[in-house]
CSV table of C-alpha atoms in Angstrom, one decimal:
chain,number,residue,atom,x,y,z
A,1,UNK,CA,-3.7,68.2,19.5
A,2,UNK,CA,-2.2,69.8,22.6
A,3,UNK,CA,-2.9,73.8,23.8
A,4,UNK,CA,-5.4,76.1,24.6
A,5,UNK,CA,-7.2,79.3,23.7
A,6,UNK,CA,-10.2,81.8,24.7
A,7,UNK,CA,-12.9,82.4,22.2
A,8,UNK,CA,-14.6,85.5,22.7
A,9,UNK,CA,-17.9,83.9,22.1
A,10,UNK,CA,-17.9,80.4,22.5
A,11,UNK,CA,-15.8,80.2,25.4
A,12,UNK,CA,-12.1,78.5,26.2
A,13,UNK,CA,-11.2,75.0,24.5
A,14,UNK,CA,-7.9,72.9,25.6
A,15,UNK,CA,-6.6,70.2,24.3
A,16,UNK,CA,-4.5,67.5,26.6
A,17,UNK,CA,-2.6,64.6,24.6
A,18,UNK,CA,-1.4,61.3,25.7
A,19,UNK,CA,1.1,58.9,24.3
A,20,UNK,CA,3.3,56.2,24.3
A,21,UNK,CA,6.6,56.0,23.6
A,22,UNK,CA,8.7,53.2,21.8
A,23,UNK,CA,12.3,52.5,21.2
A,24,UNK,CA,13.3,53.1,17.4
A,25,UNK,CA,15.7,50.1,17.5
A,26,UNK,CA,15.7,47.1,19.7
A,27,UNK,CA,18.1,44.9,21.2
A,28,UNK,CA,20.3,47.5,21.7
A,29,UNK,CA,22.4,46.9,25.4
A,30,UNK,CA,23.7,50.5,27.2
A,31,UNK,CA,26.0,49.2,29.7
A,32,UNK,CA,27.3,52.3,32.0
A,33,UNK,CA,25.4,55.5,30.4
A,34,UNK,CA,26.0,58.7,31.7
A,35,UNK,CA,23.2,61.0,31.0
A,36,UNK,CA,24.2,64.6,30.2
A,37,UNK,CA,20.7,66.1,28.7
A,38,UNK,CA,17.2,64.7,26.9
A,39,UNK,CA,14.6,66.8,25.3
A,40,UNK,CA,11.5,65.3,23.3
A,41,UNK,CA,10.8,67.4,19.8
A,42,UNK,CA,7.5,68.3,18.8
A,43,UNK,CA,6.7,69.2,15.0
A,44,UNK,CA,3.1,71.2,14.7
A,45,UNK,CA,2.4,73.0,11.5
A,46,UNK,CA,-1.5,73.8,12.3
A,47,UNK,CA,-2.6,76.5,15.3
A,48,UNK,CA,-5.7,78.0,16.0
A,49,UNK,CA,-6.1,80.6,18.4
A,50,UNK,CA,-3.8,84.0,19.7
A,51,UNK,CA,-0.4,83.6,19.1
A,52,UNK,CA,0.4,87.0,21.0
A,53,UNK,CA,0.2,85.3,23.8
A,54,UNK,CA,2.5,82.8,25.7
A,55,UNK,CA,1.9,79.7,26.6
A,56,UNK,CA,3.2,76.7,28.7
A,57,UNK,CA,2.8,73.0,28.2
A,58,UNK,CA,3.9,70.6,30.7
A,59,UNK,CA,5.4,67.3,30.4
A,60,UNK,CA,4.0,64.0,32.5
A,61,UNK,CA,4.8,60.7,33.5
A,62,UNK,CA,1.7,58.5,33.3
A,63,UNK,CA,0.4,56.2,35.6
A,64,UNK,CA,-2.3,55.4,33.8
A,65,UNK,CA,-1.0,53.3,30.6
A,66,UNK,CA,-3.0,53.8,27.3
A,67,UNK,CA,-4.5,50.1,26.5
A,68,UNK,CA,-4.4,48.8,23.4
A,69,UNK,CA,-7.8,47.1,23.3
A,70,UNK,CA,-9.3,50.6,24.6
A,71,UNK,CA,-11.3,52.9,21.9
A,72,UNK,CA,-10.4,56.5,23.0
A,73,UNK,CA,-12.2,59.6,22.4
A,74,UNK,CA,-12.2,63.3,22.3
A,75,UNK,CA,-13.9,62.9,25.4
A,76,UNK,CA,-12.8,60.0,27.0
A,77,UNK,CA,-11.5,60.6,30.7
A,78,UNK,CA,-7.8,61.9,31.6
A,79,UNK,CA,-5.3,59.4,32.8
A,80,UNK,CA,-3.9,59.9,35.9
A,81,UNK,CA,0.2,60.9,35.6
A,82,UNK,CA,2.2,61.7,37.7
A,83,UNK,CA,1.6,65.7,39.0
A,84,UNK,CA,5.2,66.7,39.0
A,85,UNK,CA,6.2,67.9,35.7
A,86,UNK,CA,9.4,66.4,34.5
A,87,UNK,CA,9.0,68.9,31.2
A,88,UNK,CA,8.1,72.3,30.3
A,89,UNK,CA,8.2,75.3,27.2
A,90,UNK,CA,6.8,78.5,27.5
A,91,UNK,CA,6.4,80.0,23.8
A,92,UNK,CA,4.6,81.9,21.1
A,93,UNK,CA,2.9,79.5,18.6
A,94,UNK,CA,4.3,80.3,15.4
A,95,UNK,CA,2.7,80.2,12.1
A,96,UNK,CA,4.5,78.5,8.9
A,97,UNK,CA,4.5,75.2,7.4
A,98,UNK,CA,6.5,73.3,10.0
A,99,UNK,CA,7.6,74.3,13.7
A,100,UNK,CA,9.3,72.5,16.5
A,101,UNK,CA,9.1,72.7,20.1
A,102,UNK,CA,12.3,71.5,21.9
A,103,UNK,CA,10.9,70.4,25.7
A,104,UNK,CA,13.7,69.8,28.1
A,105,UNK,CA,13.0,67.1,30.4
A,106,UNK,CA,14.8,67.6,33.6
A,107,UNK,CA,13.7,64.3,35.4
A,108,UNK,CA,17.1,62.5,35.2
A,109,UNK,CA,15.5,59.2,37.0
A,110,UNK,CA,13.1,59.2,34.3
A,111,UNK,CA,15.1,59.2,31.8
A,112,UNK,CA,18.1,56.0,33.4
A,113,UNK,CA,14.9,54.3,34.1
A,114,UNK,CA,14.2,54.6,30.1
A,115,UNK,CA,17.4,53.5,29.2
A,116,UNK,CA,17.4,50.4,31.9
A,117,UNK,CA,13.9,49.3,30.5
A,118,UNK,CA,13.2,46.4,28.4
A,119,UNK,CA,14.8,46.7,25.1
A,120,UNK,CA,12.0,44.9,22.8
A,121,UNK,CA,8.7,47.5,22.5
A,122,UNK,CA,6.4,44.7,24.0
A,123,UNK,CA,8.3,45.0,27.2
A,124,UNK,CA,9.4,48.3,27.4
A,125,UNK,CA,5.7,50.1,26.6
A,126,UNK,CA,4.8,48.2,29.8
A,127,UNK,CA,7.3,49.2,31.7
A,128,UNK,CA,7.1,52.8,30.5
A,129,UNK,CA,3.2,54.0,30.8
A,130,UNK,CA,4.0,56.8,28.2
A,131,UNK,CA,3.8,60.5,28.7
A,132,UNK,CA,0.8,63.4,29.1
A,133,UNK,CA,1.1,66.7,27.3
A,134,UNK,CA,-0.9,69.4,29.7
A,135,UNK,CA,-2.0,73.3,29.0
A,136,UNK,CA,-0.8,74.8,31.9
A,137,UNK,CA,-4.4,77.3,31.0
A,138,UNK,CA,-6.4,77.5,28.5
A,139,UNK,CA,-5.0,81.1,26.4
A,140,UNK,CA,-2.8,80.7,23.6
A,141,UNK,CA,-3.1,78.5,20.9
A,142,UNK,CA,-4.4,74.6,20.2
A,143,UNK,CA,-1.7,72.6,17.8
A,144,UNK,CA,-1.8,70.2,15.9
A,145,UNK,CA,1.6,67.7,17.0
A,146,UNK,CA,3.1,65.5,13.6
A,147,UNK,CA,4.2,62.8,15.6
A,148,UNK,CA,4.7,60.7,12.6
A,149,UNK,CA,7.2,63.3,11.4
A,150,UNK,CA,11.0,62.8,11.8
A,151,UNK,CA,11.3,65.9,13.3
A,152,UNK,CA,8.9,64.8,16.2
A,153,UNK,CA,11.2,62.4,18.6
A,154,UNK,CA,12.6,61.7,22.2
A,155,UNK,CA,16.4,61.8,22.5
A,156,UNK,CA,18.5,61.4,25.3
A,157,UNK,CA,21.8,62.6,25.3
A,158,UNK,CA,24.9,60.4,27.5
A,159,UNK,CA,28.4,59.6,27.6
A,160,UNK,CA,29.8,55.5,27.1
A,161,UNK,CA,33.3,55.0,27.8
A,162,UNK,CA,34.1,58.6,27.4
A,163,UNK,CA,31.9,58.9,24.0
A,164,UNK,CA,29.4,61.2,23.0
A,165,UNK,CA,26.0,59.0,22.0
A,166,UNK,CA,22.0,59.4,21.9
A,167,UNK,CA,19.6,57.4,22.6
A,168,UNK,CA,16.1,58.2,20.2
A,169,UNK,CA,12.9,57.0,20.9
A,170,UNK,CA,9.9,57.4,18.9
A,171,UNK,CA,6.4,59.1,19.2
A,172,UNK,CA,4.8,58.2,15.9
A,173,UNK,CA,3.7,54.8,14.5
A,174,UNK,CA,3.2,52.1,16.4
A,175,UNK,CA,3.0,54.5,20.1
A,176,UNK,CA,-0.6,54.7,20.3
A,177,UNK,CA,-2.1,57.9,21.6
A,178,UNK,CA,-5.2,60.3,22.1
A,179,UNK,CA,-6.3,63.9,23.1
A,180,UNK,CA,-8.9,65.0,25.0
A,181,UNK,CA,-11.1,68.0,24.4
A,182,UNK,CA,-12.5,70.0,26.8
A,183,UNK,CA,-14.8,73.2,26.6
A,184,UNK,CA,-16.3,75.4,29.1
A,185,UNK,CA,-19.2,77.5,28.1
A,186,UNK,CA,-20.1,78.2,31.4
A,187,UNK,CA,-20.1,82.3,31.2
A,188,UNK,CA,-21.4,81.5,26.8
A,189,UNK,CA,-24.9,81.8,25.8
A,190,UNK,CA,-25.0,78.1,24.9
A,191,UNK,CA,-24.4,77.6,28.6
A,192,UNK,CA,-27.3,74.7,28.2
A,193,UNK,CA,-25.9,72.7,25.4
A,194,UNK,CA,-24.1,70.3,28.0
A,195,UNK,CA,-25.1,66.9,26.7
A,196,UNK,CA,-25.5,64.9,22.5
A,197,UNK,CA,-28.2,66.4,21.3
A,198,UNK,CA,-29.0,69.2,23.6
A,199,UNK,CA,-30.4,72.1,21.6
A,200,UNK,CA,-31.1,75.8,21.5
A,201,UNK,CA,-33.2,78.2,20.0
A,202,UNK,CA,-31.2,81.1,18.1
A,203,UNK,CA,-33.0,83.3,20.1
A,204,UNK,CA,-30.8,82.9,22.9
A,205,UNK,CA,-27.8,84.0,20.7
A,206,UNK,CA,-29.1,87.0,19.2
A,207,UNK,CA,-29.9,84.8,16.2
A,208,UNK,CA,-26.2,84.0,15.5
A,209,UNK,CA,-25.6,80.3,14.6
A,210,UNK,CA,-22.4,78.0,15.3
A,211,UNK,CA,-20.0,75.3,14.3
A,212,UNK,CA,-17.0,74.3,15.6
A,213,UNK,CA,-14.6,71.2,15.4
A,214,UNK,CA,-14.1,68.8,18.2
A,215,UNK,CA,-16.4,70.2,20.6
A,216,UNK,CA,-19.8,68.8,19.0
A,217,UNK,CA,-20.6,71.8,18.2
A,218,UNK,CA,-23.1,71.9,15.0
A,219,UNK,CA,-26.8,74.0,14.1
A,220,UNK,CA,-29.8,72.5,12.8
A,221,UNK,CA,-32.2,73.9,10.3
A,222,UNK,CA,-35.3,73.6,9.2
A,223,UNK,CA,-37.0,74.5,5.6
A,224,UNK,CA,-41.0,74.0,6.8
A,225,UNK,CA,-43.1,75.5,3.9
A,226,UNK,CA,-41.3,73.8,1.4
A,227,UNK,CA,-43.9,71.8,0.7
A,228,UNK,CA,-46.0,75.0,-0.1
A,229,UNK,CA,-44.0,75.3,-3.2
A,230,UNK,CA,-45.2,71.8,-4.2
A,231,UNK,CA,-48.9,72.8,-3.7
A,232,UNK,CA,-48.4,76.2,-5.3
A,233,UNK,CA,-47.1,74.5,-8.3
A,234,UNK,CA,-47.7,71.0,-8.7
A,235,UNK,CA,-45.0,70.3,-11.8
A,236,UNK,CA,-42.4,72.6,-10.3
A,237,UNK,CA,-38.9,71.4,-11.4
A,238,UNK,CA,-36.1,72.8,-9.4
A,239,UNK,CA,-33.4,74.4,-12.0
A,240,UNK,CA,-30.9,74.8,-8.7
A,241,UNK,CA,-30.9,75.4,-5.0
A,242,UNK,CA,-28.3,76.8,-3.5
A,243,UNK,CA,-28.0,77.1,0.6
A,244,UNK,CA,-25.8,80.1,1.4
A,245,UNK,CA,-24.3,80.5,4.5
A,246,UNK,CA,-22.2,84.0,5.2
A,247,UNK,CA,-19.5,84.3,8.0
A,248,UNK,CA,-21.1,86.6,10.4
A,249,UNK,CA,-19.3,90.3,10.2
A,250,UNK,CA,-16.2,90.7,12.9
A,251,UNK,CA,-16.3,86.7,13.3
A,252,UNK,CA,-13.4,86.7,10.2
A,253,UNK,CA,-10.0,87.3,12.5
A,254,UNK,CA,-6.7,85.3,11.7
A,255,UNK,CA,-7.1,83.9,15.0
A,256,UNK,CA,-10.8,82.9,14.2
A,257,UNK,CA,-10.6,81.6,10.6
A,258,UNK,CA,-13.8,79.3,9.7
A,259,UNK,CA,-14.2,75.9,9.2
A,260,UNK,CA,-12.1,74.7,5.6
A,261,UNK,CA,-14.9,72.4,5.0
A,262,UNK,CA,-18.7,71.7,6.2
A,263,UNK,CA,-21.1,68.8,5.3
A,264,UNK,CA,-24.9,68.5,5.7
A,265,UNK,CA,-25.7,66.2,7.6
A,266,UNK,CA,-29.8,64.3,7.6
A,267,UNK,CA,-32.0,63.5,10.3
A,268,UNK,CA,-34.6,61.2,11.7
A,269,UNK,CA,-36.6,61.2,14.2
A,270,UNK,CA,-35.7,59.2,17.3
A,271,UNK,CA,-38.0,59.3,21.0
A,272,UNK,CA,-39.2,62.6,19.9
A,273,UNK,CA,-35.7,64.2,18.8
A,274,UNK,CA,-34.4,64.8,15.5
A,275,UNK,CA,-31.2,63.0,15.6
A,276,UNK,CA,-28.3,62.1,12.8
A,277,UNK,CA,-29.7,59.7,10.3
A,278,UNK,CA,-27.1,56.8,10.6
A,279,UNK,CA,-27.3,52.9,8.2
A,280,UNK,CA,-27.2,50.0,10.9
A,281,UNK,CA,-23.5,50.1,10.4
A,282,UNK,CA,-22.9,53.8,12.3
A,283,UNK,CA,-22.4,55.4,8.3
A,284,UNK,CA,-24.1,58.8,8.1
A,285,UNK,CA,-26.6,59.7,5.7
A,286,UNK,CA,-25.3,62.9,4.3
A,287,UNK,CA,-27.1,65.6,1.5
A,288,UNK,CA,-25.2,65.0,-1.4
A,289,UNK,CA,-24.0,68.0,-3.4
A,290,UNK,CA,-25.4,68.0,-6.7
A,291,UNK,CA,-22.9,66.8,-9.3
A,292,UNK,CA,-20.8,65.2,-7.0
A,293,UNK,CA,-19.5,61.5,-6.7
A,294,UNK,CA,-20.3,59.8,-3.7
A,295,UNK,CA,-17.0,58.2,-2.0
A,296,UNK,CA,-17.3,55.5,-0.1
A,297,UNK,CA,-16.3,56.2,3.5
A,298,UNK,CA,-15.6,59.9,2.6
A,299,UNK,CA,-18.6,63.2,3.3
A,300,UNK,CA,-19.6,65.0,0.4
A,301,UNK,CA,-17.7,67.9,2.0
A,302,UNK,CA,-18.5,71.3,0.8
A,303,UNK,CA,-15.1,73.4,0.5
A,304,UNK,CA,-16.5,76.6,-1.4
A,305,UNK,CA,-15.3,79.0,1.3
A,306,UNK,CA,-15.0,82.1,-0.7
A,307,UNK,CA,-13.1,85.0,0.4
A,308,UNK,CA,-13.5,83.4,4.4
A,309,UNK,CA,-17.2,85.0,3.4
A,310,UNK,CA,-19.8,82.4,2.6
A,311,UNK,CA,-19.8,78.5,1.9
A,312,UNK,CA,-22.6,77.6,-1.2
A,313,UNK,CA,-24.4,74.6,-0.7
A,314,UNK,CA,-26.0,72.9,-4.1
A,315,UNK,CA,-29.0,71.0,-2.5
A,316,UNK,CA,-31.5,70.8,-5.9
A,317,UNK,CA,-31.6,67.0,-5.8
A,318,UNK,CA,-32.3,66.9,-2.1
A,319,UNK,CA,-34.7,69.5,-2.1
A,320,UNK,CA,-36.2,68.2,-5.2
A,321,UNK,CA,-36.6,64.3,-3.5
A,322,UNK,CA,-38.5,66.3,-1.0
A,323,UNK,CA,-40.9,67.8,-2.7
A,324,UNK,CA,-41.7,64.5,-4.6
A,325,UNK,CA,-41.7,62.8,-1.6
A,326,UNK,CA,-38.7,60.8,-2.3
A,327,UNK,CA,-37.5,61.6,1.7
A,328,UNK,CA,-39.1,63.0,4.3
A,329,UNK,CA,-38.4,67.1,4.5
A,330,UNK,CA,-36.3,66.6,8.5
A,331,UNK,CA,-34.1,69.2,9.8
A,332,UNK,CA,-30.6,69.6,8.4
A,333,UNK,CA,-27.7,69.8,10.6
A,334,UNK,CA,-24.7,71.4,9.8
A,335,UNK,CA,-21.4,70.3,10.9
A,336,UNK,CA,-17.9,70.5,10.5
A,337,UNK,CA,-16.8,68.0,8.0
A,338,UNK,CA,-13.2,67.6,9.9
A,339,UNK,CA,-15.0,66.4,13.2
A,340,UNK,CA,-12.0,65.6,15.2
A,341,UNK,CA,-9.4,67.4,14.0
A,342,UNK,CA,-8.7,71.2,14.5
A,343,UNK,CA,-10.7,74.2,16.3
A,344,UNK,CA,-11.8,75.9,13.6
A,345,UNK,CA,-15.2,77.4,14.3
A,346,UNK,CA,-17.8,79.4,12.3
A,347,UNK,CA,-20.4,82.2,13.2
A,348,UNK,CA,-22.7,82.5,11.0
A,349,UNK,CA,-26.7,84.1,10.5
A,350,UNK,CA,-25.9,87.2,11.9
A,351,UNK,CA,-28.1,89.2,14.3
A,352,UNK,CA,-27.7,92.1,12.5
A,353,UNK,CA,-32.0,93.4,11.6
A,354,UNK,CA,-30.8,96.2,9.7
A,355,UNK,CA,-31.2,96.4,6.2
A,356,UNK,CA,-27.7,95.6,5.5
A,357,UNK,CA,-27.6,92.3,7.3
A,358,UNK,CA,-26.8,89.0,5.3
A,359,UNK,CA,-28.8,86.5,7.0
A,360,UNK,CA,-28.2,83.0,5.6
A,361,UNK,CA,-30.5,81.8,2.7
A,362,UNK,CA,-31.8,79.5,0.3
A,363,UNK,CA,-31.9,80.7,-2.5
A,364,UNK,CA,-34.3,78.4,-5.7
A,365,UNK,CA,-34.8,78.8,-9.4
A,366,UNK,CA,-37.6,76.5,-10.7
A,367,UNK,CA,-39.8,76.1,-13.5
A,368,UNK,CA,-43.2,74.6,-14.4
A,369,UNK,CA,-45.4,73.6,-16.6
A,370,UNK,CA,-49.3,74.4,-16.8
């Protein structure tokens, strides 16, 4: 993911990319090149954000390599590149199912010292760091880059011996890479929310509620009287429960769409906080949708986004564990179910206290026996 873009409500998001690059054949000798032009192709078919206004992403020269035996993050630190830029594109993200940026790179030293390097990848990736893909700011758009795509490469262009040739090199399998995400919800009501697990009352946010992918954002709810319904009726049998959660109103623009998936996520308690219920292996404990199969290694993710209006959550077999006592009734934290990929982000629970607002509910049909 690489690009920018400033929401109205939850503040700007960027994305800065790193990568290596690696030869697409090696063993390959270039005795006496003449380089006449190079350019590295980018192939994005997702964007999230305005595309009515320009953009400009620069091109780097690391310093820093990306290490093989390092786990990366969303949030892992920048590495330090070289601060003169030796690409750049000014453009209008475009929608469609496949797009290309066509960077120039305009750093002729750069590119004899990539066709001098090494020619087996072991060599060369050492020799050659890799490259950084920088927002110039954060308006505009956040893409998602194909890398594995043909259409996403590194050429350089040179004369041999009077003959026209290119040299490719690749950005996709086997040239490991990362991208940073970085919010700032300085001037935002969630100003607070700083830290994992940080939390705020909806009260601070004129009782609007949020999700959004990549930044951590999620909301936790509560159902406390539940239990009341067991001591009101002690047979009750849940027919269906339904959780419904509607896209606040004027939250719906293109530029804005909502999440294509959430899961419910359950909790525990942990010194004093309600935190995500996770096995001794790191595997979340999600609320499984009724009638659905559980995958192994997959969330139970909840796609029924109708109309971009309201997502339906069938929770009768959670909520009716509950109430037998089957699980403890914890908070409920809902997330995006694409975590780390995308910037799609969701309003819901509007503020609205007139009698037309749409708040979100849970909505149960039960019988029982006396």
């Amino acid at each position: 993911m690489v690009g920018g873009y400033q929401d109205p409500v939850l503040g700007p998001m960027t994305a800065e990319s790193y990568t290596r690059i690696k030869l697409v054949r090696e063993n390959v000798e270039l005795p006496a090149p003449t380089i006449t032009s190079g350019f590295i192709q980018l192939s994005y078919s997702y964007i999230y954000g305005d595309t009515t206004t320009a953009q400009t992403i620069n091109v780097y020269k690391l310093i820093d390599p990306i290490v093989g035996t390092t786990q990366y993050y969303t949030t892992s630190p920048a590495l330090n590149y070289n601060p003169t830029p030796i690409g750049t594109i000014s453009f209008n993200a475009s929608g469609g199912v496949q797009n290309i940026l066509k960077i120039p790179i305009t750093d002729t030293a750069f590119l004899y010292s990539i066709l001098g390097a090494s020619k087996n990848n072991t060599g060369f990736m050492t020799e050659i760091p890799g490259l950084a893909f920088i927002p110039a700011n954060d308006s505009g758009a956040i893409l998602i880059i194909n890398a594995n795509s043909d259409s996403s490469n590194f050429k350089i262009n040179f004369t041999q011996y009077s003959e026209n040739k290119t040299y490719s090199l690749s950005l996709g399998v086997g040239a490991r890479k990362f991208y940073r995400i970085i919010t700032d919800r300085s001037s935002t009501s969630i100003a607070s929310l700083q830290n994992n697990y940080n939390s705020i009352k909806t009260t601070a946010t004129g009782n609007q509620c949020y999700v959004q992918s990549c930044s951590g954002l999620r909301t936790r709810i509560t159902i406390p009287y539940l239990h009341k319904l067991k001591e009101a009726f002690p047979n009750i049998n849940i027919i269906s429960a339904n959780l419904v959660v509607k896209v606040a109103a004027g939250s719906i623009a293109n530029i804005y769409t909502p999440n294509p998936g959430l899961v419910l996520m359950r909790t525990e308690k942990n010194e004093g906080e309600y935190q995500i219920k996770k096995d001794n292996l790191g595997e979340v404990f999600y609320v499984q949708p009724d009638d659905q199969s559980q995958i192994l290694n997959q969330p139970p993710q909840i796609n029924a986004l109708v109309t971009n209006s309201y997502y339906a959550f069938p929770i009768r077999s959670y909520l009716q564990a509950a109430l037998l006592g089957q699980i403890e009734n914890n908070p409920i934290i809902i997330s995006p179910s694409l975590l780390h990929r995308g910037a799609n982000r969701l309003i819901f629970n509007d503020g609205d206290t007139t009698v037309n607002a749409d708040p979100m509910k849970l909505k149960i049909y039960f019988t029982t026996t006396k």
